[in-house]
């Protein structure tokens, strides 16, 4: 087919080209079709665009150079929420379209389209929010195809309004006109609404009675400024809010929430306010301002208006910027920062329902700022930091979920049930692994219910029916018991630390055998013991234990986790024998002699003293020995405070303690020489800062030397780091640097957490490999 271009009064023939493009990824519900429509018109092309079961189908006709410009524009100018995973391009015969149009989607039983996460309000909507001339001026639920809720309001697919919590709000004439106009940025924006037809906020007292207010959000801000605690319904659940500059308010919140010392997250209106209390670099600024809007860990500045009660004993604040219109309206009333912590009692799932909030948050919140748009699936704030040259996720939830991790190979449909602590689940399909939002510690029935709900919800919206279930080897984990309950489906138990290494291998898309360093607090071993300081040689399908930290008893079992002085006693007794309690150490100052005698007898007799190889417990012991922390108020507190004692950026030239590698025929790394060095320094009253620095550098040298030895034995040159201990930035950076200096390729986490929140990805990856080889 030929077309003619007009030059002056002459008609010049031009060959007409045509292409069929099939685009996969997050390309539905994100303004992709109107974007294609405008791009095609701008390039002078004709044709059609339509959704199909796995993405978007485009037919374009025009000059070849215009089609080329169009395809480049698809890559370079795609909508903010779009994620293109694949474009298939086929040359076809022109059919002579007269214009470019958006076609109605055709129903299809197969459902492979990706769903966007919940995303922060965009700049266009933010400008309208504060524009007195705009009809959505100060409307707390303003959104468009480039921003707003997605995952937390969807009940089923396809992602259409009747399948979301917006089904109860009928669009007014003006909103409907925007929704149906392909040139409007609210074209097919499912949460589209305004003051007239959409959700509304309301303010309630502690009894649930609605308070009359001319400006609900302004009145709520006034209550916060008076020192009251508010429960505020957000995007993925309720927050408990308090003025971060008001120490009495923050103390009250700690007391009521039963959260004695664990740091609170904060929200500030902008970077200007954040710089009043924290130091941030360009990478951290980019993370804060990204559409995902995670909580970002920022180093505290020298002076600060923020109450010391917000983040005691920590050199970081966890900070986020507003991400909903409601947040922006609230923060625009003059706050430097608000504490914005999860709306729940400690260890329970975040509250999402209004009536549930009035019940479960009773006694914590003084007032409630609520709205009438339902949240179908709770989703906590994500937590991230910039460390060792990369974006590191500590908790993967809002803003990231349900974006998949793309795998190197196509895998079967698998459900992985995750770990006991920081639980997530993972579902796989094709070459995609969908790791759920943070579910939490599987220690109560509310969390178990949330776990079950998340699985059923994700199976439905992702159209996944697993052919196998992967779970932890620990027989008593709630997540494992769930797997055992399922009928007529293959169950594949996966060792905890193998799953850690496999999760990093999966996100880095690497095959073959690696050296894996899996360091955490607790994991069930193949021998029934508690592992946690593991050096493995591993592939995706199998592993061998190359070395591990030497065994130490945990007197009292779980009590030794909450009371690190018990681990100190265990390591001291192992190193110095009977009479260890006569050592001149800070740890003994507040521990009664009778308690030490009892612990000593428990260790000798093996009574309620399970053995562990955990590196996390060694950190706890050293923290207790030198007097930092004998009892903890939250998981990992002692180890974290030990890390805080050492300089984060400059450990060059640090002395090290004596250490030994496993002897011939043994896999145990002796801990005694390190403990002896720590004790010697502590008795000489060397500062905690110096001891912590030496301890960290000793571990860095030790594990680097061990990797060199293993490489000499089997030629492996790739090292994978995983496990919650690698949230310790000093250990992560130092070990990465030394290993790379010695010629290793080092792989770490950036897409999922290094802690147990990433375990489910590893379980799914290992299970897929096992199915592949045993099919």
PDB file of C-alpha atoms in Angstrom, residues 465-626:
ATOM      1  CA  UNK A 465      -3.309 -22.314  41.195  1.00  0.00           C
ATOM      2  CA  UNK A 466      -0.158 -23.848  42.735  1.00  0.00           C
ATOM      3  CA  UNK A 467       0.914 -27.375  41.854  1.00  0.00           C
ATOM      4  CA  UNK A 468       3.252 -27.514  44.858  1.00  0.00           C
ATOM      5  CA  UNK A 469       3.758 -25.825  48.224  1.00  0.00           C
ATOM      6  CA  UNK A 470       7.180 -24.956  49.637  1.00  0.00           C
ATOM      7  CA  UNK A 471       7.619 -24.410  53.361  1.00  0.00           C
ATOM      8  CA  UNK A 472      10.257 -24.185  56.083  1.00  0.00           C
ATOM      9  CA  UNK A 473      11.597 -27.442  57.535  1.00  0.00           C
ATOM     10  CA  UNK A 474      10.636 -26.365  61.063  1.00  0.00           C
ATOM     11  CA  UNK A 475       7.666 -28.604  61.995  1.00  0.00           C
ATOM     12  CA  UNK A 476       6.140 -26.151  64.468  1.00  0.00           C
ATOM     13  CA  UNK A 477       6.013 -23.004  62.342  1.00  0.00           C
ATOM     14  CA  UNK A 478       2.458 -21.846  61.640  1.00  0.00           C
ATOM     15  CA  UNK A 479       3.398 -21.373  57.996  1.00  0.00           C
ATOM     16  CA  UNK A 480       4.645 -24.971  57.815  1.00  0.00           C
ATOM     17  CA  UNK A 481       1.499 -26.268  59.498  1.00  0.00           C
ATOM     18  CA  UNK A 482      -0.565 -24.428  56.887  1.00  0.00           C
ATOM     19  CA  UNK A 483       1.292 -26.324  54.170  1.00  0.00           C
ATOM     20  CA  UNK A 484       0.746 -29.627  55.962  1.00  0.00           C
ATOM     21  CA  UNK A 485      -2.997 -28.932  56.153  1.00  0.00           C
ATOM     22  CA  UNK A 486      -3.419 -28.609  52.376  1.00  0.00           C
ATOM     23  CA  UNK A 487      -4.783 -31.675  50.647  1.00  0.00           C
ATOM     24  CA  UNK A 488      -3.819 -33.296  47.344  1.00  0.00           C
ATOM     25  CA  UNK A 489      -0.815 -31.095  46.670  1.00  0.00           C
ATOM     26  CA  UNK A 490       2.907 -31.778  46.846  1.00  0.00           C
ATOM     27  CA  UNK A 491       4.679 -30.308  49.902  1.00  0.00           C
ATOM     28  CA  UNK A 492       8.395 -29.491  49.635  1.00  0.00           C
ATOM     29  CA  UNK A 493      10.199 -28.555  52.890  1.00  0.00           C
ATOM     30  CA  UNK A 494      13.176 -26.215  52.340  1.00  0.00           C
ATOM     31  CA  UNK A 495      16.031 -25.642  54.777  1.00  0.00           C
ATOM     32  CA  UNK A 496      15.922 -22.089  56.091  1.00  0.00           C
ATOM     33  CA  UNK A 497      19.465 -20.971  55.228  1.00  0.00           C
ATOM     34  CA  UNK A 498      19.459 -22.651  51.837  1.00  0.00           C
ATOM     35  CA  UNK A 499      16.332 -20.585  51.118  1.00  0.00           C
ATOM     36  CA  UNK A 500      18.183 -17.431  52.187  1.00  0.00           C
ATOM     37  CA  UNK A 501      20.972 -18.053  49.673  1.00  0.00           C
ATOM     38  CA  UNK A 502      18.517 -19.129  46.973  1.00  0.00           C
ATOM     39  CA  UNK A 503      16.507 -15.911  47.386  1.00  0.00           C
ATOM     40  CA  UNK A 504      19.568 -13.802  46.592  1.00  0.00           C
ATOM     41  CA  UNK A 505      20.489 -16.106  43.702  1.00  0.00           C
ATOM     42  CA  UNK A 506      16.954 -15.803  42.322  1.00  0.00           C
ATOM     43  CA  UNK A 507      16.817 -12.011  42.426  1.00  0.00           C
ATOM     44  CA  UNK A 508      20.310 -11.787  40.906  1.00  0.00           C
ATOM     45  CA  UNK A 509      19.337 -14.377  38.251  1.00  0.00           C
ATOM     46  CA  UNK A 510      22.366 -16.611  38.754  1.00  0.00           C
ATOM     47  CA  UNK A 511      22.693 -20.372  38.282  1.00  0.00           C
ATOM     48  CA  UNK A 512      25.312 -22.898  39.292  1.00  0.00           C
ATOM     49  CA  UNK A 513      27.156 -23.318  42.567  1.00  0.00           C
ATOM     50  CA  UNK A 514      28.132 -20.496  44.925  1.00  0.00           C
ATOM     51  CA  UNK A 515      29.616 -19.902  48.335  1.00  0.00           C
ATOM     52  CA  UNK A 516      26.694 -18.796  50.492  1.00  0.00           C
ATOM     53  CA  UNK A 517      27.046 -16.871  53.751  1.00  0.00           C
ATOM     54  CA  UNK A 518      23.691 -17.107  55.559  1.00  0.00           C
ATOM     55  CA  UNK A 519      23.801 -15.249  58.875  1.00  0.00           C
ATOM     56  CA  UNK A 520      20.773 -14.683  61.101  1.00  0.00           C
ATOM     57  CA  UNK A 521      19.336 -15.371  64.526  1.00  0.00           C
ATOM     58  CA  UNK A 522      17.396 -18.598  64.111  1.00  0.00           C
ATOM     59  CA  UNK A 523      16.809 -21.269  61.485  1.00  0.00           C
ATOM     60  CA  UNK A 524      15.934 -24.939  61.741  1.00  0.00           C
ATOM     61  CA  UNK A 525      18.797 -27.135  60.579  1.00  0.00           C
ATOM     62  CA  UNK A 526      18.752 -30.528  58.889  1.00  0.00           C
ATOM     63  CA  UNK A 527      20.070 -31.990  62.156  1.00  0.00           C
ATOM     64  CA  UNK A 528      17.214 -30.493  64.193  1.00  0.00           C
ATOM     65  CA  UNK A 529      19.497 -27.899  65.790  1.00  0.00           C
ATOM     66  CA  UNK A 530      19.267 -24.106  65.598  1.00  0.00           C
ATOM     67  CA  UNK A 531      21.464 -22.824  62.795  1.00  0.00           C
ATOM     68  CA  UNK A 532      22.351 -19.218  62.025  1.00  0.00           C
ATOM     69  CA  UNK A 533      26.050 -18.764  61.250  1.00  0.00           C
ATOM     70  CA  UNK A 534      26.235 -20.813  58.055  1.00  0.00           C
ATOM     71  CA  UNK A 535      28.810 -20.947  55.278  1.00  0.00           C
ATOM     72  CA  UNK A 536      27.348 -23.118  52.526  1.00  0.00           C
ATOM     73  CA  UNK A 537      28.359 -24.319  49.121  1.00  0.00           C
ATOM     74  CA  UNK A 538      25.019 -24.200  47.357  1.00  0.00           C
ATOM     75  CA  UNK A 539      23.202 -24.439  44.076  1.00  0.00           C
ATOM     76  CA  UNK A 540      19.526 -23.725  43.637  1.00  0.00           C
ATOM     77  CA  UNK A 541      18.675 -27.417  44.066  1.00  0.00           C
ATOM     78  CA  UNK A 542      20.971 -28.451  46.923  1.00  0.00           C
ATOM     79  CA  UNK A 543      23.562 -27.324  49.453  1.00  0.00           C
ATOM     80  CA  UNK A 544      26.362 -28.550  51.671  1.00  0.00           C
ATOM     81  CA  UNK A 545      27.441 -27.058  54.964  1.00  0.00           C
ATOM     82  CA  UNK A 546      31.057 -25.979  54.431  1.00  0.00           C
ATOM     83  CA  UNK A 547      31.473 -24.342  57.851  1.00  0.00           C
ATOM     84  CA  UNK A 548      29.490 -22.815  60.693  1.00  0.00           C
ATOM     85  CA  UNK A 549      29.994 -20.903  63.920  1.00  0.00           C
ATOM     86  CA  UNK A 550      30.803 -23.207  66.829  1.00  0.00           C
ATOM     87  CA  UNK A 551      27.897 -24.534  68.852  1.00  0.00           C
ATOM     88  CA  UNK A 552      26.765 -22.650  71.925  1.00  0.00           C
ATOM     89  CA  UNK A 553      23.926 -23.486  74.309  1.00  0.00           C
ATOM     90  CA  UNK A 554      20.942 -21.155  74.616  1.00  0.00           C
ATOM     91  CA  UNK A 555      20.111 -21.449  78.329  1.00  0.00           C
ATOM     92  CA  UNK A 556      16.381 -21.021  78.687  1.00  0.00           C
ATOM     93  CA  UNK A 557      15.724 -21.414  74.965  1.00  0.00           C
ATOM     94  CA  UNK A 558      13.832 -18.369  73.689  1.00  0.00           C
ATOM     95  CA  UNK A 559      14.559 -16.584  76.978  1.00  0.00           C
ATOM     96  CA  UNK A 560      18.179 -16.310  75.795  1.00  0.00           C
ATOM     97  CA  UNK A 561      16.988 -14.202  72.853  1.00  0.00           C
ATOM     98  CA  UNK A 562      15.181 -11.755  75.127  1.00  0.00           C
ATOM     99  CA  UNK A 563      17.957 -11.779  77.740  1.00  0.00           C
ATOM    100  CA  UNK A 564      21.342 -11.658  75.937  1.00  0.00           C
ATOM    101  CA  UNK A 565      23.220 -11.970  79.239  1.00  0.00           C
ATOM    102  CA  UNK A 566      22.326 -15.663  79.076  1.00  0.00           C
ATOM    103  CA  UNK A 567      24.192 -15.993  75.757  1.00  0.00           C
ATOM    104  CA  UNK A 568      27.079 -14.042  77.272  1.00  0.00           C
ATOM    105  CA  UNK A 569      27.205 -16.558  80.116  1.00  0.00           C
ATOM    106  CA  UNK A 570      27.131 -19.459  77.652  1.00  0.00           C
ATOM    107  CA  UNK A 571      30.045 -18.161  75.576  1.00  0.00           C
ATOM    108  CA  UNK A 572      32.021 -17.141  78.656  1.00  0.00           C
ATOM    109  CA  UNK A 573      31.598 -20.554  80.272  1.00  0.00           C
ATOM    110  CA  UNK A 574      32.630 -22.224  77.013  1.00  0.00           C
ATOM    111  CA  UNK A 575      35.750 -20.029  76.777  1.00  0.00           C
ATOM    112  CA  UNK A 576      36.839 -19.749  80.429  1.00  0.00           C
ATOM    113  CA  UNK A 577      35.155 -22.730  82.104  1.00  0.00           C
ATOM    114  CA  UNK A 578      33.905 -22.783  85.695  1.00  0.00           C
ATOM    115  CA  UNK A 579      34.506 -19.541  87.524  1.00  0.00           C
ATOM    116  CA  UNK A 580      33.705 -17.391  84.489  1.00  0.00           C
ATOM    117  CA  UNK A 581      31.435 -15.318  86.713  1.00  0.00           C
ATOM    118  CA  UNK A 582      34.510 -14.009  88.564  1.00  0.00           C
ATOM    119  CA  UNK A 583      35.623 -12.100  85.472  1.00  0.00           C
ATOM    120  CA  UNK A 584      35.536  -8.313  85.904  1.00  0.00           C
ATOM    121  CA  UNK A 585      32.899  -7.603  83.264  1.00  0.00           C
ATOM    122  CA  UNK A 586      30.035  -5.085  82.988  1.00  0.00           C
ATOM    123  CA  UNK A 587      27.555  -7.872  82.204  1.00  0.00           C
ATOM    124  CA  UNK A 588      27.717  -9.201  85.761  1.00  0.00           C
ATOM    125  CA  UNK A 589      26.932  -5.923  87.510  1.00  0.00           C
ATOM    126  CA  UNK A 590      23.134  -6.292  87.344  1.00  0.00           C
ATOM    127  CA  UNK A 591      22.794 -10.084  87.226  1.00  0.00           C
ATOM    128  CA  UNK A 592      22.311 -11.823  90.598  1.00  0.00           C
ATOM    129  CA  UNK A 593      24.894 -14.477  91.374  1.00  0.00           C
ATOM    130  CA  UNK A 594      22.145 -17.027  91.949  1.00  0.00           C
ATOM    131  CA  UNK A 595      20.923 -16.503  88.374  1.00  0.00           C
ATOM    132  CA  UNK A 596      24.430 -17.035  87.010  1.00  0.00           C
ATOM    133  CA  UNK A 597      24.801 -20.185  89.091  1.00  0.00           C
ATOM    134  CA  UNK A 598      21.463 -21.515  87.800  1.00  0.00           C
ATOM    135  CA  UNK A 599      22.396 -20.775  84.173  1.00  0.00           C
ATOM    136  CA  UNK A 600      25.760 -22.480  84.664  1.00  0.00           C
ATOM    137  CA  UNK A 601      24.055 -25.627  85.963  1.00  0.00           C
ATOM    138  CA  UNK A 602      21.548 -25.600  83.063  1.00  0.00           C
ATOM    139  CA  UNK A 603      24.433 -25.444  80.580  1.00  0.00           C
ATOM    140  CA  UNK A 604      26.388 -28.227  82.279  1.00  0.00           C
ATOM    141  CA  UNK A 605      23.384 -30.526  82.431  1.00  0.00           C
ATOM    142  CA  UNK A 606      21.953 -29.574  79.046  1.00  0.00           C
ATOM    143  CA  UNK A 607      18.623 -28.606  80.600  1.00  0.00           C
ATOM    144  CA  UNK A 608      16.493 -26.409  78.317  1.00  0.00           C
ATOM    145  CA  UNK A 609      19.676 -25.275  76.578  1.00  0.00           C
ATOM    146  CA  UNK A 610      19.378 -26.075  72.864  1.00  0.00           C
ATOM    147  CA  UNK A 611      22.552 -25.658  70.842  1.00  0.00           C
ATOM    148  CA  UNK A 612      22.870 -22.913  68.274  1.00  0.00           C
ATOM    149  CA  UNK A 613      25.396 -21.859  65.659  1.00  0.00           C
ATOM    150  CA  UNK A 614      23.751 -18.448  65.249  1.00  0.00           C
ATOM    151  CA  UNK A 615      25.884 -15.428  64.436  1.00  0.00           C
ATOM    152  CA  UNK A 616      23.047 -13.244  65.697  1.00  0.00           C
ATOM    153  CA  UNK A 617      23.377 -14.809  69.147  1.00  0.00           C
ATOM    154  CA  UNK A 618      27.120 -14.110  69.112  1.00  0.00           C
ATOM    155  CA  UNK A 619      26.392 -10.420  68.475  1.00  0.00           C
ATOM    156  CA  UNK A 620      23.940 -10.499  71.401  1.00  0.00           C
ATOM    157  CA  UNK A 621      26.561 -12.074  73.669  1.00  0.00           C
ATOM    158  CA  UNK A 622      29.256  -9.516  72.861  1.00  0.00           C
ATOM    159  CA  UNK A 623      26.771  -6.655  73.390  1.00  0.00           C
ATOM    160  CA  UNK A 624      25.952  -8.066  76.819  1.00  0.00           C
ATOM    161  CA  UNK A 625      29.567  -8.818  77.815  1.00  0.00           C
ATOM    162  CA  UNK A 626      30.657  -5.204  77.296  1.00  0.00           C
TER     163      UNK A 626
END
